[in-house]
Amino acid sequence: MTATDNFHRNFLAHRVLGAKPSATKEMTRLSAQLKREGHDVITLSQGEPDFPTPEHIREAAKAAIDRNESRYTDVAGTLALREAVVRKFQLDNGLTFSPQQIQVGCGAKQLLYNALQATVNPGDEVVIPTPAWVSYPEMVQLAGGQPVIVRCSAASGFKLTPDQLKEALSPRTKWLMLNSPSNPSGAVYSHSELAALAEVLLRHPHVWILADDIYELIRYDDTPFATPAAVTPELAARTLTINGVSKAYAMTGWRVGFGAGPLELIQAMNLVQSQSTSHTSSISQAASIAALDGPMDFLPGFVETFRQRRDSIVARLRSIDGITCDVPPGAFYAFPGCHDLLGRRDAANNLISSDSDLAMFILKTAGVAVVPGIAFGLPGHFRISYAASDSELEEAMNRIATACAQLRWEL
Ligand SMILES: Cc1ncc(COP(=O)(O)O)c(C=O)c1O
């Protein structure tokens, strides 16, 4: 046995051995490595806006540094930020919370992690409609739970139907995780779709709802935003609504997310956070107050830029033989289908048998990093983040089209 084998077998925790690293981060790492080796790679695997954080938010952070706001804060986040979050939920979503019902953490990601760590026991089931963000099943497993994956096809707009939900629930179900707008599909649940899911959930009072609304503000039509606790107030007593500043305010690196829900749940999540990160940076918290309370005039410009990129890449993708692509109504990802490319061979006669093969082929041949659908629990697709410059996107689409054109059926 090598020293590495020994370390893995005898030292690492089973929960870590069973966990996978984030596939999106892995693809981004691989593309960075190729770049270091001198290859020309366009990275479309990362889920973050390419805009700078708006100036008034940056100024608020500088002012907080100058006021020497450099101490530990409350575990749940500063009262001032939690009050701003209360106002946000009230004004944007019609949801009423007290500051004690709010937790602020290191990104929406930590809120999800805290919630699962605080509630999931070994064997508990968590229903995850896929395609879903790569971290959901891994976080459930790290908490000792069992992800119950429900595949939602392009035919249903990549959305969970009430019948699928009924099928997936069991006496061991603890949570249903819903993400709208969705990473990776961009799908957005309407008020009536959430109401139909709620009808099922009302008949299963032991199931809690985790609503991940992190892409709330990045939507491309005028349909009002719907979130489960507002659509069906009877569900509010068992819903955790998660949001944050990362995506809409171009603040991914500042690490601020927040969640709101029943007091007892938030208290348990505070316990988890108090024994891990304590809280997120005091300076980032001060900046986030400026984000939530400040002007939103920058947002229409962000969203319009994303819309133009979305429209042009969807059109380009649709023109490629073997690729299908619906128009995503939210977030900044396209999730094209590639079933018709699978089974073909590249110029060196290598078989492209899966979406992972295709993503690797696109990386190596076209020099474009995309993420295979299998990472999101729905094979036969891949994800492109269009949070990249117009020129990069145009070049990437040209390269993908040229690379895919060389794929041939076996003679
Ligand atoms: C669906 C979803 N939820 C949560 C997050 C985490 O966001 P944050 O940067 O706030 O941790 C992401 C980030 O990619 C995401 O796509």
XYZ file of C-alpha atoms and ligand atoms in Angstrom:
427
model
C 0.000 0.000 0.000
C 1.436 3.412 -0.940
C 1.587 6.247 1.591
C -1.235 7.942 -0.344
C -3.421 4.808 -0.236
C -2.739 4.516 3.465
C -3.731 8.143 4.026
C -6.965 7.642 2.097
C -7.896 4.366 3.757
C -6.906 5.075 7.304
C -6.961 8.788 7.815
C -9.617 10.494 5.692
C -13.211 10.547 6.938
C -15.660 8.348 5.029
C -17.836 11.360 4.294
C -14.919 13.037 2.492
C -13.966 9.879 0.603
C -17.533 9.712 -0.690
C -17.648 13.366 -1.769
C -16.795 14.722 -5.213
C -15.068 18.069 -5.762
C -17.195 20.666 -7.521
C -17.236 19.793 -11.250
C -17.502 23.433 -12.243
C -14.479 24.354 -10.164
C -12.642 21.302 -11.551
C -13.310 22.376 -15.146
C -12.188 25.906 -14.317
C -9.024 24.526 -12.689
C -8.285 22.397 -15.756
C -8.734 25.361 -18.081
C -6.445 27.500 -15.856
C -3.832 24.750 -16.032
C -4.047 24.618 -19.846
C -3.718 28.407 -19.930
C -0.582 28.234 -17.754
C 0.837 25.696 -20.188
C 0.406 28.296 -22.934
C -2.889 27.102 -24.498
C -5.473 29.634 -25.569
C -8.541 28.692 -23.490
C -11.840 30.545 -23.040
C -13.409 29.718 -19.681
C -17.193 29.476 -19.816
C -17.430 27.124 -16.846
C -17.512 29.689 -14.056
C -20.805 30.963 -12.636
C -19.989 34.560 -11.907
C -20.797 37.902 -13.504
C -17.891 39.571 -15.285
C -19.028 43.085 -14.218
C -17.283 45.068 -11.482
C -19.103 45.487 -8.162
C -21.072 48.790 -8.383
C -19.146 51.781 -7.089
C -21.443 52.760 -4.199
C -20.969 49.254 -2.746
C -17.191 49.458 -3.048
C -17.275 52.905 -1.384
C -19.348 51.516 1.510
C -16.693 48.852 2.089
C -13.919 51.449 2.100
C -15.892 53.582 4.578
C -16.352 50.535 6.844
C -12.599 49.944 6.794
C -11.996 53.602 7.677
C -14.528 53.381 10.540
C -12.454 50.421 11.716
C -15.359 47.974 11.531
C -12.803 45.259 12.018
C -14.234 43.287 14.925
C -16.161 40.031 15.174
C -19.863 40.520 14.465
C -22.887 38.583 15.730
C -22.768 35.001 14.478
C -26.022 35.548 12.557
C -24.602 38.727 10.961
C -24.735 42.366 12.055
C -28.145 43.567 13.182
C -27.936 46.396 10.608
C -27.477 43.910 7.757
C -30.162 41.568 9.056
C -32.545 44.538 9.205
C -31.677 45.360 5.588
C -32.395 41.723 4.682
C -35.766 41.944 6.490
C -36.601 45.003 4.356
C -35.505 43.191 1.180
C -37.763 40.192 1.833
C -40.694 42.453 2.733
C -40.377 44.785 -0.251
C -39.358 42.343 -2.978
C -41.134 39.177 -1.909
C -43.914 40.217 0.504
C -42.378 37.998 3.196
C -42.354 39.199 6.804
C -39.510 38.175 9.109
C -37.936 39.470 12.309
C -34.142 40.042 12.339
C -33.885 36.925 14.555
C -35.277 34.891 11.667
C -32.377 35.918 9.417
C -28.963 34.338 9.127
C -26.131 35.916 7.116
C -23.300 33.608 6.061
C -20.315 33.241 3.707
C -22.409 33.171 0.547
C -25.697 31.415 -0.132
C -23.561 28.290 -0.211
C -22.907 28.422 3.515
C -26.594 28.947 4.235
C -27.402 25.735 2.357
C -24.596 23.931 4.128
C -25.663 25.175 7.566
C -29.287 24.195 6.963
C -28.375 20.660 5.896
C -25.860 20.187 8.707
C -28.423 21.440 11.219
C -31.246 19.138 10.119
C -30.153 16.038 8.185
C -29.596 12.748 9.994
C -28.092 9.615 8.437
C -30.604 8.096 6.044
C -32.743 11.222 5.730
C -33.742 11.910 2.150
C -33.494 15.214 0.310
C -35.342 15.534 -2.991
C -33.271 17.307 -5.646
C -34.881 17.962 -9.035
C -32.143 17.913 -11.668
C -30.480 19.493 -13.491
C -29.369 21.142 -10.253
C -26.391 23.003 -8.943
C -23.477 20.588 -8.495
C -23.136 21.268 -4.771
C -26.629 20.179 -3.672
C -26.150 16.385 -3.669
C -22.617 16.646 -2.313
C -23.734 18.815 0.591
C -26.570 16.415 1.376
C -24.092 13.536 1.429
C -21.610 15.439 3.578
C -24.465 15.847 6.072
C -25.036 12.048 6.012
C -28.238 12.279 3.997
C -29.434 10.577 0.864
C -30.013 12.747 -2.228
C -33.113 11.632 -4.143
C -32.455 12.767 -7.692
C -35.476 13.471 -9.889
C -34.550 14.100 -13.501
C -36.547 16.888 -15.143
C -36.197 16.904 -18.908
C -36.149 19.708 -21.451
C -39.726 18.672 -22.326
C -40.945 19.928 -18.925
C -38.733 23.026 -19.129
C -36.278 21.267 -16.761
C -38.869 21.721 -13.992
C -40.306 19.333 -11.423
C -43.932 18.343 -11.982
C -46.399 17.609 -9.139
C -46.543 13.941 -10.208
C -42.757 13.609 -10.074
C -42.780 15.229 -6.636
C -45.473 12.825 -5.366
C -43.388 9.884 -6.586
C -40.194 11.147 -4.963
C -41.556 11.810 -1.462
C -41.254 9.207 1.266
C -41.666 9.156 5.056
C -37.899 9.795 5.210
C -37.973 12.958 3.081
C -36.661 15.920 5.022
C -36.299 18.603 2.369
C -37.256 19.474 -1.177
C -34.606 21.711 -2.744
C -35.960 24.164 -5.318
C -33.849 26.627 -7.251
C -35.469 29.277 -9.434
C -34.096 30.744 -11.664
C -32.050 27.585 -11.965
C -28.394 26.899 -12.293
C -27.727 25.284 -14.804
C -30.918 25.396 -16.901
C -32.081 28.978 -16.328
C -35.601 27.577 -15.729
C -37.948 29.786 -13.711
C -40.958 28.405 -11.806
C -44.136 30.442 -12.271
C -46.575 31.249 -9.463
C -48.974 28.553 -10.689
C -46.243 25.915 -11.020
C -45.152 26.540 -7.432
C -48.783 26.506 -6.271
C -49.250 23.092 -7.914
C -46.142 21.719 -6.147
C -47.404 23.263 -2.895
C -50.651 21.303 -3.174
C -48.603 18.114 -2.959
C -46.417 19.472 -0.163
C -49.434 20.494 1.922
C -50.371 16.803 2.042
C -46.882 15.928 3.399
C -46.366 18.131 6.459
C -43.038 16.506 7.393
C -41.312 17.851 4.250
C -39.494 21.187 4.439
C -38.782 23.418 1.458
C -35.426 24.931 0.693
C -35.921 27.754 -1.806
C -32.663 28.918 -3.356
C -33.505 32.262 -4.965
C -29.922 33.412 -5.567
C -30.672 34.315 -9.243
C -33.947 36.127 -8.420
C -32.946 39.400 -10.055
C -31.556 37.869 -13.241
C -34.703 37.169 -15.238
C -35.592 38.165 -18.794
C -39.346 38.601 -18.841
C -41.825 40.646 -16.851
C -43.526 37.755 -15.085
C -43.453 38.605 -11.355
C -40.961 36.564 -9.364
C -42.499 33.724 -7.329
C -41.003 32.113 -4.236
C -42.653 29.209 -2.366
C -43.202 30.896 1.035
C -44.980 33.820 -0.636
C -46.993 31.714 -3.092
C -48.301 29.440 -0.329
C -48.081 31.169 3.072
C -49.167 27.900 4.799
C -45.733 26.561 3.796
C -43.797 29.478 5.332
C -43.497 27.697 8.700
C -41.410 24.996 6.965
C -39.597 26.975 4.296
C -36.074 28.346 4.310
C -35.694 31.078 1.693
C -32.101 31.670 0.622
C -30.706 34.576 -1.356
C -27.588 36.730 -1.435
C -25.602 39.452 -3.126
C -23.172 37.325 -5.179
C -24.903 37.222 -8.529
C -27.103 40.306 -9.008
C -24.621 42.717 -7.423
C -21.509 41.124 -8.970
C -20.135 40.343 -5.509
C -19.165 36.658 -5.715
C -15.852 37.173 -3.934
C -17.307 39.193 -1.073
C -18.999 36.070 0.298
C -22.346 37.244 1.597
C -25.546 35.216 1.436
C -28.598 35.188 3.658
C -31.497 32.999 4.606
C -34.820 33.511 6.347
C -37.086 30.990 7.977
C -38.619 29.718 11.198
C -36.774 30.939 14.290
C -35.894 27.441 15.594
C -34.275 26.505 12.294
C -32.264 29.735 12.127
C -31.116 29.196 15.730
C -29.883 25.693 14.862
C -28.113 27.060 11.789
C -26.496 29.754 13.962
C -25.144 26.980 16.165
C -23.509 25.300 13.148
C -22.084 28.603 11.943
C -20.825 29.562 15.417
C -18.680 26.410 15.424
C -17.364 26.810 11.881
C -16.817 30.229 10.276
C -18.407 32.352 13.085
C -19.635 34.800 10.441
C -18.634 36.367 7.152
C -16.315 39.396 6.915
C -17.492 42.509 8.770
C -16.446 44.671 5.805
C -18.409 42.540 3.325
C -21.431 42.812 5.612
C -21.198 46.609 5.627
C -20.916 46.600 1.821
C -23.976 44.347 1.559
C -26.131 46.865 3.444
C -25.236 49.389 0.742
C -26.091 46.762 -1.896
C -29.515 45.954 -0.453
C -30.539 49.479 0.527
C -28.806 51.355 -2.295
C -29.789 52.333 -5.838
C -30.552 49.527 -8.291
C -30.054 51.588 -11.426
C -27.115 49.408 -12.514
C -29.265 46.246 -12.674
C -31.276 46.843 -15.886
C -27.953 47.359 -17.704
C -26.524 44.086 -16.290
C -29.679 42.173 -17.229
C -29.889 43.704 -20.724
C -26.267 42.776 -21.400
C -26.936 39.212 -20.272
C -30.084 39.070 -22.412
C -28.199 40.088 -25.560
C -25.487 37.521 -24.883
C -28.089 34.844 -24.179
C -29.937 35.547 -27.421
C -26.818 35.480 -29.515
C -25.332 32.308 -28.011
C -28.648 30.433 -28.121
C -28.956 31.337 -31.824
C -25.398 30.185 -32.483
C -25.872 26.930 -30.561
C -29.094 26.156 -32.441
C -27.279 26.534 -35.733
C -24.843 23.727 -34.835
C -25.807 20.318 -36.214
C -26.477 17.950 -33.279
C -27.170 20.628 -30.652
C -30.577 21.733 -29.354
C -31.115 24.674 -27.021
C -34.164 26.243 -25.393
C -34.146 29.915 -24.492
C -33.450 30.097 -20.740
C -35.721 32.634 -18.999
C -33.320 33.377 -16.126
C -29.794 33.178 -14.661
C -26.775 33.456 -16.991
C -26.414 29.907 -18.280
C -27.456 28.041 -21.396
C -27.988 24.286 -21.065
C -27.920 22.884 -24.596
C -28.774 19.274 -25.385
C -26.110 17.251 -27.188
C -27.774 13.824 -27.555
C -27.357 13.896 -31.321
C -23.603 14.393 -31.082
C -23.112 11.353 -28.864
C -21.946 8.272 -30.713
C -19.983 10.332 -33.240
C -16.183 10.306 -33.601
C -13.635 13.097 -33.723
C -10.960 13.563 -36.404
C -8.641 11.177 -34.522
C -11.452 8.562 -34.468
C -12.072 8.921 -30.702
C -15.653 8.066 -29.762
C -17.677 10.816 -28.088
C -19.987 8.648 -26.035
C -21.119 10.998 -23.262
C -21.503 14.653 -22.395
C -18.292 14.360 -20.338
C -16.434 13.165 -23.456
C -17.935 16.066 -25.379
C -16.922 18.655 -22.751
C -13.380 17.277 -22.771
C -13.346 17.289 -26.585
C -14.551 20.916 -26.623
C -11.852 21.848 -24.106
C -9.035 20.090 -25.931
C -10.086 20.791 -29.528
C -11.834 24.158 -29.286
C -10.063 25.477 -26.193
C -13.390 26.288 -24.505
C -14.232 25.151 -20.962
C -17.881 24.111 -20.497
C -19.370 21.789 -17.851
C -20.972 18.415 -18.755
C -24.630 17.891 -17.823
C -23.822 14.781 -15.776
C -22.265 17.109 -13.173
C -25.722 18.650 -12.730
C -27.491 15.286 -12.654
C -28.821 15.437 -16.234
C -26.584 13.816 -18.841
C -26.922 14.566 -22.539
C -26.403 18.299 -22.047
C -23.668 20.741 -21.187
C -23.646 24.107 -19.465
C -22.265 27.322 -20.872
C -21.991 30.342 -18.621
C -22.530 33.470 -20.705
C -21.188 35.718 -17.955
C -18.223 36.464 -20.233
C -17.390 39.280 -22.653
C -19.115 39.490 -26.055
C -15.838 38.958 -27.893
C -14.975 35.871 -25.811
C -18.451 34.442 -26.360
C -18.322 35.035 -30.102
C -14.908 33.444 -30.394
C -15.993 30.512 -28.172
C -19.107 29.885 -30.306
C -17.030 29.953 -33.517
C -14.636 27.444 -32.037
C -17.360 25.135 -30.707
C -19.122 25.194 -34.104
C -15.875 24.350 -35.936
C -14.991 21.570 -33.491
C -18.474 19.989 -33.583
C -18.480 20.098 -37.392
C -15.595 17.622 -37.409
C -17.586 15.011 -35.449
C -18.669 12.174 -37.750
C -20.737 9.040 -37.448
C -18.691 5.868 -37.791
C -18.554 4.725 -41.400
C -27.929 27.677 -7.432
C -26.848 28.305 -6.627
N -27.027 28.442 -5.313
C -26.089 28.998 -4.543
C -24.893 29.440 -5.078
C -23.859 30.008 -4.153
O -23.749 31.374 -4.240
P -22.833 32.172 -3.218
O -21.746 32.794 -4.030
O -23.758 33.205 -2.624
O -22.321 31.234 -2.202
C -24.658 29.308 -6.454
C -23.370 29.710 -7.042
O -22.987 29.361 -8.127
C -25.665 28.731 -7.244
O -25.496 28.590 -8.567
